[in-house]
Tab-separated table of C-alpha atoms and ligand atoms in Angstrom:
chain	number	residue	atom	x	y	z
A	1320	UNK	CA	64.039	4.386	-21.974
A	1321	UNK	CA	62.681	7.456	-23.386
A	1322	UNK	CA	64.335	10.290	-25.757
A	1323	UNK	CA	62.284	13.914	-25.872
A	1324	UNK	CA	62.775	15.891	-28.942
A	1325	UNK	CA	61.010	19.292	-29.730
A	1326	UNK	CA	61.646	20.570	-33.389
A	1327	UNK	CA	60.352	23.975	-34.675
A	1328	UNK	CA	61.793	26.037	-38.151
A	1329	UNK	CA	62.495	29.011	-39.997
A	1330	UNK	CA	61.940	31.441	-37.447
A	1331	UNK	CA	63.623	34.299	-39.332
A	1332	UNK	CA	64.525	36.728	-36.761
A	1333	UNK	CA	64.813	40.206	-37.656
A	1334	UNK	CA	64.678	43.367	-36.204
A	1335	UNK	CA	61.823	45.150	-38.615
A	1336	UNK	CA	57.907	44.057	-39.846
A	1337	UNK	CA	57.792	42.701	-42.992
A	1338	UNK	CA	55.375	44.390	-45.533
A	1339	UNK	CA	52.581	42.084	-44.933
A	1340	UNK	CA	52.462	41.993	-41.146
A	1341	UNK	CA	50.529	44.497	-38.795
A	1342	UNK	CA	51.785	43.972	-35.628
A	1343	UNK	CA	55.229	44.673	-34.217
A	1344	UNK	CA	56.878	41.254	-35.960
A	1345	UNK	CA	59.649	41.273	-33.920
A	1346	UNK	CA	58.065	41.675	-30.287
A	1347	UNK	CA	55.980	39.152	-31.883
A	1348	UNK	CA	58.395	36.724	-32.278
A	1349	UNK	CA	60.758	37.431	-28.887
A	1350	UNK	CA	57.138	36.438	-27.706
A	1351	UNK	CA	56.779	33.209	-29.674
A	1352	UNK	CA	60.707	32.019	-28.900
A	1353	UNK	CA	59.974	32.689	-25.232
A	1354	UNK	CA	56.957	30.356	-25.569
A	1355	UNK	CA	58.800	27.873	-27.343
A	1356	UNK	CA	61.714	27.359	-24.502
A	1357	UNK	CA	58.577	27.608	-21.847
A	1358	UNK	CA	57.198	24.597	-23.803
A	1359	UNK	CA	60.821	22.996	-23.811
A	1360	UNK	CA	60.929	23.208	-20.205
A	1361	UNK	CA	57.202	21.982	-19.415
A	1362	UNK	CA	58.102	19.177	-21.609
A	1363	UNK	CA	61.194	18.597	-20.140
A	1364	UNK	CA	62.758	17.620	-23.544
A	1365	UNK	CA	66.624	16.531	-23.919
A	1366	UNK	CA	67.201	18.210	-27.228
A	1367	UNK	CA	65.979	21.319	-29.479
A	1368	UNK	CA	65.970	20.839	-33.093
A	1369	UNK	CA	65.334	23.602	-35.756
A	1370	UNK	CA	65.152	23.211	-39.574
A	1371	UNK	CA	67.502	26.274	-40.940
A	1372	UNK	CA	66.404	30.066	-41.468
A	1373	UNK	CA	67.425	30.560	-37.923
A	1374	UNK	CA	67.467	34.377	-39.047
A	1375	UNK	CA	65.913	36.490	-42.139
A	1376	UNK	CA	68.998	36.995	-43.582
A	1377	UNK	CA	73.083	36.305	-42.222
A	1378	UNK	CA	73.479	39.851	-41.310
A	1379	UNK	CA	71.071	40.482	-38.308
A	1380	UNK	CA	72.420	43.565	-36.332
A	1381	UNK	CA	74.277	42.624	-33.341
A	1382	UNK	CA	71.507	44.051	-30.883
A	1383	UNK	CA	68.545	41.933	-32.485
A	1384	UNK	CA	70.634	38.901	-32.289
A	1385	UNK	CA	72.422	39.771	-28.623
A	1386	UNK	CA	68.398	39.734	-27.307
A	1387	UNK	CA	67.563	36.618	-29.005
A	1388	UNK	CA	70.832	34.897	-27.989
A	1389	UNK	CA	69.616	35.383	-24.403
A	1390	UNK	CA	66.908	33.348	-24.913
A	1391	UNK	CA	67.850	30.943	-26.912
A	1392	UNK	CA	70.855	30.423	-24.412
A	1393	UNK	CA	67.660	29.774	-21.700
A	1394	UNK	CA	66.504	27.297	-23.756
A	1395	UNK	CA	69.239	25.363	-21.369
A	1396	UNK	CA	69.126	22.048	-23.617
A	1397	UNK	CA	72.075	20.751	-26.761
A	1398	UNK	CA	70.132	22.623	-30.388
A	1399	UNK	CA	70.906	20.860	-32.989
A	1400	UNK	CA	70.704	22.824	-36.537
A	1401	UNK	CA	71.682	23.273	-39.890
A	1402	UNK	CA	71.884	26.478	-41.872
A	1403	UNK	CA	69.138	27.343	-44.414
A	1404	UNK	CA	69.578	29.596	-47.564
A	1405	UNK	CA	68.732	33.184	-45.518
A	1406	UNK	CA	71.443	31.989	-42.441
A	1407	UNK	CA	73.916	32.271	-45.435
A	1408	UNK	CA	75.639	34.550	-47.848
A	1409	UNK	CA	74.506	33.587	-52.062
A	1410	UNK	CA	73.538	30.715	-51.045
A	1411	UNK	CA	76.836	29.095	-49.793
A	1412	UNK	CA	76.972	27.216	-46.847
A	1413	UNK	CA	80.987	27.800	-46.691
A	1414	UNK	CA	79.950	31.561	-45.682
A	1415	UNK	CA	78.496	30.413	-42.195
A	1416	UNK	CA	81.666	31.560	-40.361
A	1417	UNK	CA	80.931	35.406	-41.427
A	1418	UNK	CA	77.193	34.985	-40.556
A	1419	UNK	CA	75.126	35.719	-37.436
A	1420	UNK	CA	74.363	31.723	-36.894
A	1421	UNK	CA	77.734	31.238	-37.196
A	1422	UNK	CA	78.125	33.423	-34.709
A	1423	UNK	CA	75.812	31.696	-32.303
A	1424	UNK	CA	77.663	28.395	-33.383
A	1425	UNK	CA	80.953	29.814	-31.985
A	1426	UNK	CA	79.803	31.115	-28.796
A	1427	UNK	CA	78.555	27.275	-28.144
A	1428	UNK	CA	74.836	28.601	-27.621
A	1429	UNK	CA	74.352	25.990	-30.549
A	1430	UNK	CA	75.193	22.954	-32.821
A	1431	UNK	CA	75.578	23.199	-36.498
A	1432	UNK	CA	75.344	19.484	-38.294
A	1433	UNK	CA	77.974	19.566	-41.019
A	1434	UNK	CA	77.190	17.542	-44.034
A	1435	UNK	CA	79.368	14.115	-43.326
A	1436	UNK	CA	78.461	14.336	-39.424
A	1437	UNK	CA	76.902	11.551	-37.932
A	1438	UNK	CA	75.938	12.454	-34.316
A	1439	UNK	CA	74.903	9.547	-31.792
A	1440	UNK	CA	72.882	10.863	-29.264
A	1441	UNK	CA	72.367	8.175	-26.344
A	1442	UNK	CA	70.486	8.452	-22.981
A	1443	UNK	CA	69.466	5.681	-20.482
A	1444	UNK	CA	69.276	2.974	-23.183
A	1445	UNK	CA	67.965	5.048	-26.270
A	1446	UNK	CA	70.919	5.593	-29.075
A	1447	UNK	CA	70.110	7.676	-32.026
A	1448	UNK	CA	71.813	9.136	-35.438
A	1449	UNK	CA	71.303	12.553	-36.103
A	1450	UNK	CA	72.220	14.147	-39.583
A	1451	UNK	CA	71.744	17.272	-40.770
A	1452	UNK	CA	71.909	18.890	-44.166
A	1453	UNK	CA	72.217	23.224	-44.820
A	1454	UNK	CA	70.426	24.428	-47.632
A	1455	UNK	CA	72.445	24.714	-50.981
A	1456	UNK	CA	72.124	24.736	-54.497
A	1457	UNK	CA	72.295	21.550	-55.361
A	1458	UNK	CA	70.198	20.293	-52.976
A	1459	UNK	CA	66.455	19.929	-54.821
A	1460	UNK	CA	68.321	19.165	-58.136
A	1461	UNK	CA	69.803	15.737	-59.577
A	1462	UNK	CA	71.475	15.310	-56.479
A	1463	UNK	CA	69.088	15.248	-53.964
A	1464	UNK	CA	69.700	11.663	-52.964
A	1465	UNK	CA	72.986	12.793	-51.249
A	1466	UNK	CA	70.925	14.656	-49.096
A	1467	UNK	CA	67.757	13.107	-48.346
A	1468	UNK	CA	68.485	9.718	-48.150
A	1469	UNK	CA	70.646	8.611	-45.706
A	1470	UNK	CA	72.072	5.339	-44.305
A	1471	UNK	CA	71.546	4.563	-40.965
A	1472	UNK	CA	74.849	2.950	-39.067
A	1473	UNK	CA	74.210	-0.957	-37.894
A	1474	UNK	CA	73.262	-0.914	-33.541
A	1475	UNK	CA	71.411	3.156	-33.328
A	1476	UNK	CA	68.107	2.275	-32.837
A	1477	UNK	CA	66.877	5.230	-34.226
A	1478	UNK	CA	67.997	7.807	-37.394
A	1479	UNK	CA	66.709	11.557	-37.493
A	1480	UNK	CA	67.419	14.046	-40.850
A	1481	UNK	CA	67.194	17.531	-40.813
A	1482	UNK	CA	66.972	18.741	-44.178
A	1483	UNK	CA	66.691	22.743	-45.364
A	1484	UNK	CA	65.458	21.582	-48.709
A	1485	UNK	CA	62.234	22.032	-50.469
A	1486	UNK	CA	60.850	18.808	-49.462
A	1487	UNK	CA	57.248	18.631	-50.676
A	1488	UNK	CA	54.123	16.462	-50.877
A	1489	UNK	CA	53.081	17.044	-54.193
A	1490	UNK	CA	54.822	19.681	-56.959
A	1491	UNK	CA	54.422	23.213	-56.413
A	1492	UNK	CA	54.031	25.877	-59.441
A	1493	UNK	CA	56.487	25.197	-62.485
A	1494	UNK	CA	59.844	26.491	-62.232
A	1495	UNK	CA	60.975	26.062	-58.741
A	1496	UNK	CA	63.354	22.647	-58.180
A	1497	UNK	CA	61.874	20.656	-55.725
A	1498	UNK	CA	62.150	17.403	-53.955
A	1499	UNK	CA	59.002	14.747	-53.148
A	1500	UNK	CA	58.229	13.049	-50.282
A	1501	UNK	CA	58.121	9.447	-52.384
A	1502	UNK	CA	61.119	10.339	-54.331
A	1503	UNK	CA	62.931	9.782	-50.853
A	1504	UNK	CA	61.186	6.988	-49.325
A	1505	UNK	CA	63.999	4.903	-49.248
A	1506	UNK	CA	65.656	6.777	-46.844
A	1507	UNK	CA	66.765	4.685	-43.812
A	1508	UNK	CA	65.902	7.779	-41.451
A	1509	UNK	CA	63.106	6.855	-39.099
A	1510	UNK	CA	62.401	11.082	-39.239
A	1511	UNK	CA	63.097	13.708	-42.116
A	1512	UNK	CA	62.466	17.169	-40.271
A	1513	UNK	CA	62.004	19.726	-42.993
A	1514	UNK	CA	62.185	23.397	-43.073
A	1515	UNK	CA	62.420	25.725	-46.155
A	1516	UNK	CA	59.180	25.450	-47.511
A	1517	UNK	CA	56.904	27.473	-45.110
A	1518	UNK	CA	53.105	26.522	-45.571
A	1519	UNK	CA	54.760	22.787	-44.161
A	1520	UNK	CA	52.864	19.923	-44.551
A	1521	UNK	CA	52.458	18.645	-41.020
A	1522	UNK	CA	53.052	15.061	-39.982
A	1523	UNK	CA	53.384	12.808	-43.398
A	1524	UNK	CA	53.785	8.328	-42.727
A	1525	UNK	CA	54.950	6.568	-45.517
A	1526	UNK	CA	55.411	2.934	-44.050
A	1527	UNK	CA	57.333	3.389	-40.942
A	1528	UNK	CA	58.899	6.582	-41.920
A	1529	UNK	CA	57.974	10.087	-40.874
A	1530	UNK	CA	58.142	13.393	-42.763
A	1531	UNK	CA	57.554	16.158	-40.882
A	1532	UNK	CA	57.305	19.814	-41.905
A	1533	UNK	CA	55.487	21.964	-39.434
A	1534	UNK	CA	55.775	25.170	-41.492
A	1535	UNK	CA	57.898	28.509	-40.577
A	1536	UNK	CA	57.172	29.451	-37.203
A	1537	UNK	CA	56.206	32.961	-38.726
A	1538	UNK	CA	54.206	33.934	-41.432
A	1539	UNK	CA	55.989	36.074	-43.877
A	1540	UNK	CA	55.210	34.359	-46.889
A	1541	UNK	CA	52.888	36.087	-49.593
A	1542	UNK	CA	50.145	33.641	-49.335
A	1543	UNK	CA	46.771	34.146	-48.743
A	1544	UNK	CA	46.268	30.582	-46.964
A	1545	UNK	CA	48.982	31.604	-44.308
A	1546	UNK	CA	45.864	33.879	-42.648
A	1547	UNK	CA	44.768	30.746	-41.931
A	1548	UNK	CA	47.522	28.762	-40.744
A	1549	UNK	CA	48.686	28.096	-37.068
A	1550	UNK	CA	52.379	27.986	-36.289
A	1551	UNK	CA	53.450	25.381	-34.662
A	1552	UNK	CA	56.465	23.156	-32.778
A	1553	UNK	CA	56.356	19.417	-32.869
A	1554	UNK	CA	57.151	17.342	-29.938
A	1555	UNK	CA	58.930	13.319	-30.782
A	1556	UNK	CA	58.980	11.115	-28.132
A	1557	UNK	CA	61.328	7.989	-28.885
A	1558	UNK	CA	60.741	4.828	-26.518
A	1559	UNK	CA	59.805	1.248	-28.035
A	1560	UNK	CA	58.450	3.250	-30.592
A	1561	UNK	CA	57.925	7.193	-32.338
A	1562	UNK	CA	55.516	9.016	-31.459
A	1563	UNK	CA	54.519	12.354	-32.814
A	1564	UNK	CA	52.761	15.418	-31.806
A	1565	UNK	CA	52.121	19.381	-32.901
A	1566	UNK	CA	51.803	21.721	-30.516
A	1567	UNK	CA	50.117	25.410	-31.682
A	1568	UNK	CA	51.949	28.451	-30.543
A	1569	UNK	CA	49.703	30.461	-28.303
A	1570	UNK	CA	51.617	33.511	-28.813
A	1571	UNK	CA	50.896	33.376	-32.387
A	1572	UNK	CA	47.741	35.552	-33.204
A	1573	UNK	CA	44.953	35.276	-35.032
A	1574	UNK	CA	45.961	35.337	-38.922
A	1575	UNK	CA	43.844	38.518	-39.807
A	1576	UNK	CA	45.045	40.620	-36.889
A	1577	UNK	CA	48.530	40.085	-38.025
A	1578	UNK	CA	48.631	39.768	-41.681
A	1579	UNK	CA	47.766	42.331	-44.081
A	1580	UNK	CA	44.628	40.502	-46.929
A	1581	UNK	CA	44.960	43.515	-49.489
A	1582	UNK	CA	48.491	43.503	-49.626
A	1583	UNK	CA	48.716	39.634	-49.920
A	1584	UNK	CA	46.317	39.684	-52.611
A	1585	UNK	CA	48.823	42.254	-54.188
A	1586	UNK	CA	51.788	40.411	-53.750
A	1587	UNK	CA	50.573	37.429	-54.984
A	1588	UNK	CA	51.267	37.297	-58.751
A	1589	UNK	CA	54.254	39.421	-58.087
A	1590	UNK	CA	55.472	36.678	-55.677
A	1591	UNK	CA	54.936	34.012	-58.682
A	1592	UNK	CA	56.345	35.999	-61.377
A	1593	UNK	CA	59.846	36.319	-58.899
A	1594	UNK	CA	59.858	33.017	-58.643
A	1595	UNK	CA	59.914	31.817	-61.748
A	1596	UNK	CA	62.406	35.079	-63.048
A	1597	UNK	CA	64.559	33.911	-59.912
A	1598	UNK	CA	64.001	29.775	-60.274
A	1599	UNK	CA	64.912	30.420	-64.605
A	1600	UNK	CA	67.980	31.853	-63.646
A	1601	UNK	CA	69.349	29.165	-60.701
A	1602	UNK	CA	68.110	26.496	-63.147
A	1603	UNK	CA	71.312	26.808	-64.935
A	1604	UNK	CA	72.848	25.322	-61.484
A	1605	UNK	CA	75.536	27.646	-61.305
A	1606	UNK	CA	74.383	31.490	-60.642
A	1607	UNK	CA	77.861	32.848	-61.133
A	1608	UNK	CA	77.744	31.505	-64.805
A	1609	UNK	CA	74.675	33.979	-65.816
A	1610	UNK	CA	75.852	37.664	-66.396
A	1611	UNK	CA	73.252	39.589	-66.297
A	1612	UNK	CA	75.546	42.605	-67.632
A	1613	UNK	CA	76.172	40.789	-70.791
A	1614	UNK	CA	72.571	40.553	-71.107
A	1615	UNK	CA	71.522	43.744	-70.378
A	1616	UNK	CA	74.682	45.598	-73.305
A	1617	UNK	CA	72.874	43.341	-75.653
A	1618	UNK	CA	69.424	44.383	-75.143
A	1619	UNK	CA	70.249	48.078	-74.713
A	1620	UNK	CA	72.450	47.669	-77.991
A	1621	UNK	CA	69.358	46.079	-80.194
A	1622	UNK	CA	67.144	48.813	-78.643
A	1623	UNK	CA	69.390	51.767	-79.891
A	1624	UNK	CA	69.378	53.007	-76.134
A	1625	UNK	CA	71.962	55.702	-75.160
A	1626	UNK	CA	75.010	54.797	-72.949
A	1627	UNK	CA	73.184	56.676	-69.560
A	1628	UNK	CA	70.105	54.484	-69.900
A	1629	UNK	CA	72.046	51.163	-70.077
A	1630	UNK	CA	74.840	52.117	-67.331
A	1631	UNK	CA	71.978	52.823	-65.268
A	1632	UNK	CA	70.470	50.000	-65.861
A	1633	UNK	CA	73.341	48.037	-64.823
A	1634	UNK	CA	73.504	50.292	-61.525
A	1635	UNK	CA	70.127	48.678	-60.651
A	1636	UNK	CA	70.613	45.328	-61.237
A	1637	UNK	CA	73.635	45.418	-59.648
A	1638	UNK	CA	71.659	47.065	-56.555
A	1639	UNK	CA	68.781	44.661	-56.680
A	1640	UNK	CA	71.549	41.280	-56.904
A	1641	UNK	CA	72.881	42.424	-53.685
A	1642	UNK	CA	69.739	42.475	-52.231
A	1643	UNK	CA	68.670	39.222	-54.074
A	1644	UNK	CA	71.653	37.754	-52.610
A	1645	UNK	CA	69.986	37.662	-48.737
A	1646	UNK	CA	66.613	38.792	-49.007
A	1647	UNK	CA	64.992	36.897	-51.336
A	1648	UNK	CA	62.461	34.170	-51.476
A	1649	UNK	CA	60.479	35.309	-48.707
A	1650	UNK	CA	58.060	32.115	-49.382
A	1651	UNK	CA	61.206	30.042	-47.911
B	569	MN	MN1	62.784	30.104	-44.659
């Protein structure tokens, strides 16, 4: 009796290099998906997991995600998946039908885990309960118990949660909404796979339970410690018992050949100062509330400003909320 599992997240595909990077990011990362189904197939697992940000944002062009599809298609075992924030349109997981990973859903090259599916996965004599739950807004607030802690049905011998949520170990900067890994201990899964937050935090044991976060498979994020970093897969072997393994891409270089140190440097109180601009406004719970437009006539108004200066103004913010809408928080 023996289940194989190999989990690996937020791979953002896309087709150009991110500011930070110095090689060519996206042969890069053809490179590190072709590793990852080599590994699959060495390991012989049964199933492919992968914690959400399948792509960088939900409107890959058709050509970057036609070559990836290829290979993920060789990957030749179920993947199991839920959608994070950048698979999505503003957030909404009720968008995934007009998204790229929808896409790949509908062809049948993958699996999307809806939020009341309970999926029992059984081989020789080996039963287990997989959940999944996309990214949304809701899900580091208040609420976060409908999400991270789940019940595991009487007779599966084992439970497995695969959360795009910003599951953490201890609290990150003020401002951002986050979830800890003892807030949810009484969760009846025997795993919570993470994604979303991309330093990870490895393999975490409270009592019986694992949390596992291996970090993005990429690093885009505009942190100095990601030179350092290794990306990784983890491998979950399920017999009497879990056991638990990471497995360093090969294909991913060395940190300083790929990542840029000066312009990390520069982007890192940017970064921060985004965050908590971007975290102030989502606090509210409800982004569609704020209007920024109202905000901006009053402002212009006290300031005396002339009626060019503020409808320009609203040109640009309009401008950079489209762009907010997919492309932003590149540290998730
Ligand atoms: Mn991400």
């Amino acid at each position: 009796m023996l289940m194989k599992f190999l989990f690996f997240t937020d791979s953002h595909i896309r087709g150009t290099t991110p500011k930070n990077r110095k090689d060519n990011f996206y042969e890069t990362l053809k490179l590190k998906f072709q590793e990852i189904k080599d590994i699959a197939q060495r390991l012989n697992v049964d199933y492919i997991l992968h914690g959400g940000d399948w792509f960088d944002r939900p409107d890959i062009s058709p050509s970057i995600v036609r070559e990836f599809a290829v290979i993920i298609k060789g990957f030749q075992r179920p993947i199991y998946t839920v959608p994070g924030n950048h698979d999505i349109y503003g957030h909404n997981p009720d968008t995934i039908g007009r998204t790229m990973l929808g896409l790949l859903e509908g062809t049948g090259i993958l699996n999307l885990i809806n939020y009341d599916d309970e999926i029992i996965l059984k081989k020789d004599s080996v039963s287990v309960q997989l959940t999944g739950k996309a990214y949304n807004y809701e899900i580091d607030s208040d609420q976060y118990k409908k999400y991270y802690v789940i019940k595991k049905q009487e007779g599966v011998d084992y439970a497995i949660n695969i959360v795009h949520g910003m599951l953490l170990q201890k609290p990150f900067y003020e401002g951002i909404q986050y979830t800890l890994l003892d807030d949810i201990k009484d969760t009846e899964a025997d795993i919570t796979f993470a994604g979303h937050y991309h330093s990870g935090f490895g393999i975490k044991q409270i009592g019986s339970k694992y949390f596992i976060n291996p970090g993005s498979i990429v690093r885009i994020s505009s942190s100095l410690t990601e030179i350092s970093r290794r990306p990784m897969v983890v491998f979950v072997r399920l017999d009497d018992g879990i056991h638990v393994e990471t497995i360093e891409l090969q294909t991913a270089l060395p940190g300083d050949e790929v990542l840029d140190r000066e312009k990390l440097e520069a982007a890192k109180d940017r970064t921060l100062k985004l965050h908590q601009f971007y975290q102030s406004i989502s606090a509210s719970g409800e982004y569609k509330k704020i209007d920024i437009s109202e905000l901006i006539e009053e402002i212009a108004a006290n300031d005396e400003l002339g009626r060019d200066v503020k409808e320009e103004a609203l040109r640009r913010i309009a401008i950079a909320r489209e762009s907010f809408s997919t492309g932003q928080d590149e540290n998730e």
